[in-house]
Amino acid sequence: MQNPTEMLHPDTPGFERAADILRSGALVAFPTETVYGLGADARNDRAVARIFEAKSRPHFNPLIVHLPSVDAAKKLVEWSDTANILASAFWPGPLTLVMPLRQGHGLSPLVTAGLSTLAIRLPTHPVAQALLAAFDGPIAAPSANPSGQISPTTAAHVSQGLTGLIDAILDGGACDVGLESTIVGLADTPTLLRPGGVPSEAIAQALGAPLADHDSDALTAPGQMASHYAPGAQVRLNATSRHDGEVLLGFGPTECDLNLSRAGDLVEAAANLFGHLHALDALGAGTIAVSPIPETGLGRAINDRLRRAAAPRG
Ligand code: AMP
Ligand code: MG
C-alpha cells in the first residue's frame, strides 16, 4: 500500500502532528543523535508490525524503546540502583539499558520479540525529545531504512528508502553519523551487549566496576537473539488440519483455536504472533500446529520465527 509520506517541520505543529500520527497507529521517522529512527507506538501491536513491514525485515528482532523520562522507564522495567547510576550519568544520550520487563508493562510483545527483557533509552536529540514529550509514551524505533541498506542520517535518506511506506518524516536535519547507542544488559551482572556512543570505560567508571564481557558463545545477532523465545509446546508447521492433542494456530478462513488473521492480512498476523503463541502455550497442549503462512512480505519474518520455534531444541 503506497501512501503519500508527510514531511513535517521540527516545530510545535510538526511535533503535534507527528504525535497524532503515532497515536493513530501509523509510522513516523524522526532524528536521534545516532541515526533516524522509524517510530511506532510501542504499545500498539499493529503499529509495531508495520515497522517490520515497512523495513521488509526478514526477522523479528527486539527493538529499542525510546522514552521521555526516567519515570516512564520505571513503569516498564524493574528499575534498579545500577540503572539509577547509569541513567544519572548518561541519560539522555546514546546508552541503551536492557532490563527485566515489569508486570503490566502494556507493550506489544513484538517489541521484545517475545523476550522478558526490554531495551530502553532516553535520546538527547532535541527533535526526538520534543516528539517524545508531545507523544508522552513509549516509541519503538529501529533505524529508518529498508532492511540491509545503509542507516539514514538525513530526512532525504529516509525518504529515498521508505517514501510511500511510512506516514511521515520529521525533518531534523543531519544527525551525527555512525554513533550507535552502547547497549548494556542489566538483567544480571552489568554486561556490555554492544559497544557504541558511550565508551565502556566511562560506564565502568560510573559503576566502579568493569562491565562483564558479552559471552561470545551467547546469542548476539538480532535474529539469533529471538531464538531465546520458544513456546513450551512443540510446533508443527504447514498444518492443514488439527491432529489429536494439538491446538491449531490458524491463518485465513480456517477453523482453529486462535487465528493470526482470519482475513489473511500479514500485518495483523504479525501483530498477533507472539501473543497468540503465548496464549496457546498457556493452554498446555503438547503441540501447537500452525496453518501455512505465505512466504511474502511480513510472512517471511513470521515464518522465520515459526521455524525457529519448530526447530529441534538442544
Ligand atoms: P538498533 O535498533 O538497530 O539500534 O538495534 C537494537 C539492538 O538492541 C539490537 O542489537 C537488539 O538485538 C538489541 N536489543 C533490543 N532489545 C533487546 C533485549 N531485550 N535484549 C538484548 N538485546 C536487545
Ligand atoms: Mg538498523
Short mmCIF file of C-alpha atoms and ligand atoms in Angstrom, two decimals:
data_model
loop_
_atom_site.label_atom_id
_atom_site.label_comp_id
_atom_site.label_asym_id
_atom_site.label_seq_id
_atom_site.Cartn_x
_atom_site.Cartn_y
_atom_site.Cartn_z
CA MET A 1 0.00 0.00 0.00
CA GLN A 2 1.63 3.24 -1.13
CA ASN A 3 0.62 6.36 0.79
CA PRO A 4 2.00 9.84 0.48
CA THR A 5 4.62 10.41 3.18
CA GLU A 6 4.16 13.72 5.01
CA MET A 7 7.24 15.87 5.56
CA LEU A 8 6.98 17.57 8.95
CA HIS A 9 8.95 20.53 10.24
CA PRO A 10 10.62 20.38 13.66
CA ASP A 11 8.28 22.94 15.25
CA THR A 12 5.29 22.70 17.60
CA PRO A 13 2.71 21.97 14.87
CA GLY A 14 5.09 19.36 13.40
CA PHE A 15 5.61 17.64 16.77
CA GLU A 16 1.86 17.65 17.47
CA ARG A 17 1.08 16.25 14.04
CA ALA A 18 3.76 13.55 14.42
CA ALA A 19 2.41 12.59 17.86
CA ASP A 20 -1.13 12.34 16.44
CA ILE A 21 0.11 10.11 13.63
CA LEU A 22 1.82 7.84 16.19
CA ARG A 23 -1.38 7.74 18.28
CA SER A 24 -3.30 6.62 15.20
CA GLY A 25 -1.02 3.58 14.93
CA ALA A 26 0.98 4.90 11.97
CA LEU A 27 4.74 5.32 11.48
CA VAL A 28 6.87 8.45 11.85
CA ALA A 29 10.60 8.67 11.13
CA PHE A 30 12.47 11.08 13.41
CA PRO A 31 16.07 12.09 14.05
CA THR A 32 18.05 10.86 17.05
CA GLU A 33 21.69 11.55 17.91
CA THR A 34 22.60 8.22 16.29
CA VAL A 35 20.55 7.88 13.09
CA TYR A 36 16.96 8.49 12.01
CA GLY A 37 14.62 6.10 13.77
CA LEU A 38 11.40 4.63 12.41
CA GLY A 39 8.97 5.16 15.26
CA ALA A 40 5.74 3.46 16.26
CA ASP A 41 3.63 3.42 19.43
CA ALA A 42 5.35 0.58 21.33
CA ARG A 43 2.00 -0.43 22.90
CA ASN A 44 0.28 -0.97 19.57
CA ASP A 45 0.82 -4.44 18.03
CA ARG A 46 -0.24 -3.39 14.55
CA ALA A 47 1.87 -0.26 14.59
CA VAL A 48 4.95 -2.26 15.62
CA ALA A 49 4.18 -4.91 12.98
CA ARG A 50 4.14 -2.12 10.40
CA ILE A 51 7.75 -1.24 11.31
CA PHE A 52 8.86 -4.69 10.24
CA GLU A 53 6.69 -4.50 7.13
CA ALA A 54 8.00 -1.09 6.06
CA LYS A 55 11.61 -2.20 6.55
CA SER A 56 10.98 -5.57 4.82
CA ARG A 57 12.71 -7.24 7.74
CA PRO A 58 13.04 -10.99 7.31
CA HIS A 59 13.31 -11.41 11.13
CA PHE A 60 11.62 -10.04 14.21
CA ASN A 61 14.48 -8.70 16.30
CA PRO A 62 13.82 -6.81 19.52
CA LEU A 63 13.52 -3.04 19.15
CA ILE A 64 14.82 -0.26 21.37
CA VAL A 65 12.03 1.69 23.06
CA HIS A 66 12.63 5.43 23.30
CA LEU A 67 11.20 7.16 26.34
CA PRO A 68 10.60 10.73 27.51
CA SER A 69 11.73 10.29 31.12
CA VAL A 70 13.16 8.03 33.79
CA ASP A 71 9.69 7.90 35.35
CA ALA A 72 8.37 6.45 32.09
CA ALA A 73 11.17 3.83 32.23
CA LYS A 74 10.24 2.82 35.77
CA LYS A 75 6.73 1.94 34.60
CA LEU A 76 8.07 -0.52 32.03
CA VAL A 77 11.05 -2.26 33.63
CA GLU A 78 12.22 -3.48 37.04
CA TRP A 79 14.28 -0.41 37.86
CA SER A 80 17.43 -0.82 39.97
CA ASP A 81 20.14 1.14 41.76
CA THR A 82 22.55 0.28 38.96
CA ALA A 83 20.11 1.67 36.41
CA ASN A 84 19.87 4.81 38.50
CA ILE A 85 23.63 5.29 38.42
CA LEU A 86 23.84 4.82 34.66
CA ALA A 87 20.76 6.92 33.92
CA SER A 88 22.08 9.79 36.06
CA ALA A 89 25.45 9.64 34.35
CA PHE A 90 24.48 9.08 30.70
CA TRP A 91 20.81 9.89 30.03
CA PRO A 92 19.68 11.49 27.90
CA GLY A 93 22.22 10.06 25.47
CA PRO A 94 23.36 7.11 23.37
CA LEU A 95 23.14 4.47 26.11
CA THR A 96 20.56 1.69 25.93
CA LEU A 97 19.77 -0.38 29.01
CA VAL A 98 18.33 -3.89 28.72
CA MET A 99 16.27 -4.64 31.84
CA PRO A 100 13.63 -7.11 33.02
CA LEU A 101 10.13 -6.18 31.90
CA ARG A 102 7.67 -5.23 34.62
CA GLN A 103 4.29 -6.86 35.04
CA GLY A 104 1.58 -4.83 33.37
CA HIS A 105 4.04 -3.03 31.08
CA GLY A 106 1.43 -2.87 28.34
CA LEU A 107 3.94 -3.08 25.47
CA SER A 108 3.43 -5.11 22.32
CA PRO A 109 5.30 -8.45 22.61
CA LEU A 110 6.60 -7.77 19.09
CA VAL A 111 8.79 -5.02 20.58
CA THR A 112 10.79 -7.53 22.60
CA ALA A 113 10.38 -10.39 20.08
CA GLY A 114 8.77 -12.26 22.94
CA LEU A 115 11.72 -11.83 25.35
CA SER A 116 11.18 -10.93 29.01
CA THR A 117 13.71 -8.09 28.85
CA LEU A 118 13.30 -4.67 27.28
CA ALA A 119 15.84 -2.31 25.70
CA ILE A 120 15.20 1.33 26.65
CA ARG A 121 16.82 4.67 26.11
CA LEU A 122 16.28 8.42 26.52
CA PRO A 123 17.64 10.11 23.40
CA THR A 124 19.30 13.50 23.66
CA HIS A 125 18.42 14.85 20.19
CA PRO A 126 16.09 17.84 20.76
CA VAL A 127 13.71 16.77 17.99
CA ALA A 128 13.44 13.25 19.43
CA GLN A 129 12.85 14.75 22.86
CA ALA A 130 10.18 17.13 21.57
CA LEU A 131 8.39 14.26 19.81
CA LEU A 132 8.53 12.10 22.94
CA ALA A 133 7.18 14.98 25.02
CA ALA A 134 4.32 15.57 22.57
CA PHE A 135 3.51 11.86 22.32
CA ASP A 136 4.05 11.24 26.04
CA GLY A 137 4.52 7.50 25.61
CA PRO A 138 6.98 4.80 24.56
CA ILE A 139 8.18 4.89 20.94
CA ALA A 140 9.72 1.73 19.46
CA ALA A 141 12.26 2.66 16.81
CA PRO A 142 14.87 0.81 14.78
CA SER A 143 16.80 2.66 12.06
CA ALA A 144 14.56 4.21 9.39
CA ASN A 145 15.90 2.33 6.37
CA PRO A 146 14.93 -0.75 4.39
CA SER A 147 16.48 -3.85 5.94
CA GLY A 148 20.07 -4.37 4.81
CA GLN A 149 20.57 -0.83 3.49
CA ILE A 150 22.74 1.95 4.88
CA SER A 151 21.47 3.70 8.00
CA PRO A 152 19.85 7.08 7.32
CA THR A 153 21.36 10.25 8.73
CA THR A 154 19.17 12.78 6.89
CA ALA A 155 15.45 13.09 6.15
CA ALA A 156 16.34 12.74 2.46
CA HIS A 157 17.93 9.32 3.13
CA VAL A 158 14.78 8.20 4.92
CA SER A 159 12.66 9.47 2.09
CA GLN A 160 14.76 7.66 -0.53
CA GLY A 161 14.33 4.36 1.24
CA LEU A 162 10.86 4.48 2.72
CA THR A 163 8.72 7.08 0.96
CA GLY A 164 5.22 5.72 0.39
CA LEU A 165 5.83 3.02 3.01
CA ILE A 166 5.65 5.24 6.10
CA ASP A 167 3.31 8.02 7.10
CA ALA A 168 5.58 10.90 7.99
CA ILE A 169 9.16 12.08 8.35
CA LEU A 170 10.05 14.66 10.96
CA ASP A 171 12.90 16.58 9.36
CA GLY A 172 15.51 17.49 11.94
CA GLY A 173 18.44 17.98 9.58
CA ALA A 174 21.53 15.78 9.58
CA CYS A 175 22.31 13.64 12.62
CA ASP A 176 25.71 12.55 13.87
CA VAL A 177 26.97 9.65 11.87
CA GLY A 178 27.84 6.14 12.96
CA LEU A 179 27.41 6.57 16.68
CA GLU A 180 25.07 3.74 17.63
CA SER A 181 23.96 3.54 21.22
CA THR A 182 26.01 1.44 23.61
CA ILE A 183 23.84 -1.41 24.89
CA VAL A 184 24.32 -2.57 28.48
CA GLY A 185 22.46 -5.58 29.85
CA LEU A 186 21.27 -5.11 33.43
CA ALA A 187 19.18 -8.27 33.75
CA ASP A 188 22.19 -9.89 35.50
CA THR A 189 25.71 -8.61 36.11
CA PRO A 190 26.10 -5.40 34.07
CA THR A 191 27.26 -6.63 30.66
CA LEU A 192 28.36 -4.84 27.50
CA LEU A 193 26.00 -6.14 24.79
CA ARG A 194 27.05 -3.72 22.06
CA PRO A 195 29.77 -1.05 22.01
CA GLY A 196 28.58 2.38 20.90
CA GLY A 197 28.46 6.10 21.62
CA VAL A 198 29.19 5.86 25.34
CA PRO A 199 32.63 4.25 25.92
CA SER A 200 32.54 1.18 28.12
CA GLU A 201 35.37 2.68 30.23
CA ALA A 202 33.12 5.59 31.18
CA ILE A 203 30.37 3.15 32.15
CA ALA A 204 32.80 1.08 34.23
CA GLN A 205 33.98 4.23 35.95
CA ALA A 206 30.42 5.27 36.82
CA LEU A 207 29.72 1.79 38.17
CA GLY A 208 33.04 1.45 39.98
CA ALA A 209 33.48 -1.98 38.38
CA PRO A 210 34.24 -3.24 34.88
CA LEU A 211 31.41 -4.38 32.65
CA ALA A 212 31.22 -8.12 32.08
CA ASP A 213 32.10 -9.10 28.55
CA HIS A 214 29.37 -10.46 26.47
CA ASP A 215 29.90 -14.22 26.24
CA SER A 216 30.99 -14.76 22.64
CA ASP A 217 29.09 -18.04 22.59
CA ALA A 218 25.92 -16.28 23.60
CA LEU A 219 23.42 -15.25 21.01
CA THR A 220 24.06 -11.71 19.93
CA ALA A 221 22.82 -11.16 16.41
CA PRO A 222 19.28 -9.85 16.39
CA GLY A 223 17.89 -12.86 14.53
CA GLN A 224 19.61 -15.33 16.85
CA MET A 225 18.53 -13.37 19.87
CA ALA A 226 14.93 -14.07 19.07
CA SER A 227 15.59 -17.80 19.30
CA HIS A 228 15.72 -17.37 23.08
CA TYR A 229 11.98 -17.48 22.96
CA ALA A 230 10.33 -20.77 22.10
CA PRO A 231 6.99 -21.95 23.35
CA GLY A 232 6.92 -24.88 25.79
CA ALA A 233 4.84 -26.82 23.29
CA GLN A 234 6.27 -28.40 20.16
CA VAL A 235 5.42 -26.53 16.97
CA ARG A 236 4.24 -28.20 13.75
CA LEU A 237 4.29 -26.06 10.61
CA ASN A 238 2.12 -26.06 7.48
CA ALA A 239 -0.68 -27.85 9.27
CA THR A 240 -3.81 -28.24 7.19
CA SER A 241 -5.74 -29.95 9.98
CA ARG A 242 -5.58 -30.44 13.74
CA HIS A 243 -4.24 -33.81 14.98
CA ASP A 244 -5.15 -35.34 18.34
CA GLY A 245 -3.70 -33.40 21.26
CA GLU A 246 -2.87 -30.35 19.18
CA VAL A 247 -4.10 -26.81 19.26
CA LEU A 248 -4.27 -25.06 15.91
CA LEU A 249 -2.97 -21.57 15.24
CA GLY A 250 -4.81 -20.62 12.07
CA PHE A 251 -4.26 -18.16 9.26
CA GLY A 252 -7.03 -17.27 6.85
CA PRO A 253 -10.57 -18.62 6.88
CA THR A 254 -9.99 -21.84 8.79
CA GLU A 255 -11.45 -23.47 11.88
CA CYS A 256 -8.86 -23.19 14.62
CA ASP A 257 -8.19 -22.37 18.30
CA LEU A 258 -6.78 -18.92 17.59
CA ASN A 259 -6.42 -17.20 14.25
CA LEU A 260 -3.46 -14.97 13.36
CA SER A 261 -5.66 -13.26 10.78
CA ARG A 262 -8.93 -14.62 9.50
CA ALA A 263 -8.71 -12.10 6.65
CA GLY A 264 -5.23 -13.37 5.70
CA ASP A 265 -3.67 -9.97 6.50
CA LEU A 266 0.05 -10.42 7.25
CA VAL A 267 0.34 -7.20 9.31
CA GLU A 268 -2.49 -8.39 11.52
CA ALA A 269 -0.87 -11.84 11.70
CA ALA A 270 2.48 -10.38 12.77
CA ALA A 271 0.76 -8.21 15.36
CA ASN A 272 -0.90 -11.32 16.85
CA LEU A 273 2.02 -13.76 16.54
CA PHE A 274 3.69 -13.58 19.95
CA GLY A 275 0.50 -13.01 21.92
CA HIS A 276 -1.23 -15.96 20.27
CA LEU A 277 1.78 -18.28 20.75
CA HIS A 278 1.84 -17.38 24.45
CA ALA A 279 -1.91 -17.84 24.80
CA LEU A 280 -1.89 -21.25 23.09
CA ASP A 281 1.16 -22.34 25.08
CA ALA A 282 -0.72 -21.45 28.27
CA LEU A 283 -3.41 -23.98 27.30
CA GLY A 284 -0.79 -26.68 27.95
CA ALA A 285 -1.18 -28.60 24.69
CA GLY A 286 1.76 -30.79 23.63
CA THR A 287 1.88 -29.31 20.14
CA ILE A 288 0.87 -26.08 18.50
CA ALA A 289 0.03 -26.77 14.86
CA VAL A 290 0.24 -23.74 12.58
CA SER A 291 -1.53 -23.12 9.26
CA PRO A 292 0.67 -22.39 6.23
CA ILE A 293 1.71 -18.72 6.05
CA PRO A 294 2.66 -17.27 2.66
CA GLU A 295 6.39 -16.57 2.27
CA THR A 296 5.86 -12.98 1.11
CA GLY A 297 6.27 -9.61 2.81
CA LEU A 298 5.87 -9.94 6.57
CA GLY A 299 5.15 -13.63 6.03
CA ARG A 300 8.91 -14.18 5.77
CA ALA A 301 9.51 -12.78 9.25
CA ILE A 302 6.55 -14.73 10.65
CA ASN A 303 7.79 -17.97 9.07
CA ASP A 304 11.35 -17.31 10.29
CA ARG A 305 10.03 -17.02 13.84
CA LEU A 306 7.86 -20.10 13.49
CA ARG A 307 10.68 -22.17 12.00
CA ARG A 308 12.85 -21.27 15.00
CA ALA A 309 10.07 -22.27 17.35
CA ALA A 310 9.64 -25.56 15.46
CA ALA A 311 13.37 -26.36 15.25
CA PRO A 312 14.69 -29.26 17.34
CA ARG A 313 15.65 -27.98 20.78
CA GLY A 314 19.09 -28.50 22.23
P1 AMP B 1 19.02 -0.99 16.64
O1 AMP B 1 17.57 -0.67 16.90
O2 AMP B 1 19.29 -1.31 15.21
O3 AMP B 1 19.95 0.01 17.23
O4 AMP B 1 19.31 -2.36 17.37
C1 AMP B 1 18.76 -2.69 18.60
C2 AMP B 1 19.71 -3.63 19.27
O5 AMP B 1 19.26 -3.83 20.61
C3 AMP B 1 19.76 -4.97 18.61
O6 AMP B 1 21.10 -5.39 18.52
C4 AMP B 1 18.96 -5.84 19.54
O7 AMP B 1 19.35 -7.18 19.45
C5 AMP B 1 19.26 -5.21 20.89
N1 AMP B 1 18.18 -5.46 21.84
C6 AMP B 1 16.96 -4.96 21.82
N2 AMP B 1 16.19 -5.47 22.80
C7 AMP B 1 16.98 -6.34 23.47
C8 AMP B 1 16.78 -7.20 24.58
N3 AMP B 1 15.59 -7.29 25.20
N4 AMP B 1 17.81 -7.94 24.99
C9 AMP B 1 19.00 -7.85 24.39
N5 AMP B 1 19.26 -7.06 23.33
C10 AMP B 1 18.26 -6.32 22.87
MG MG B 2 19.49 -0.84 11.51
#
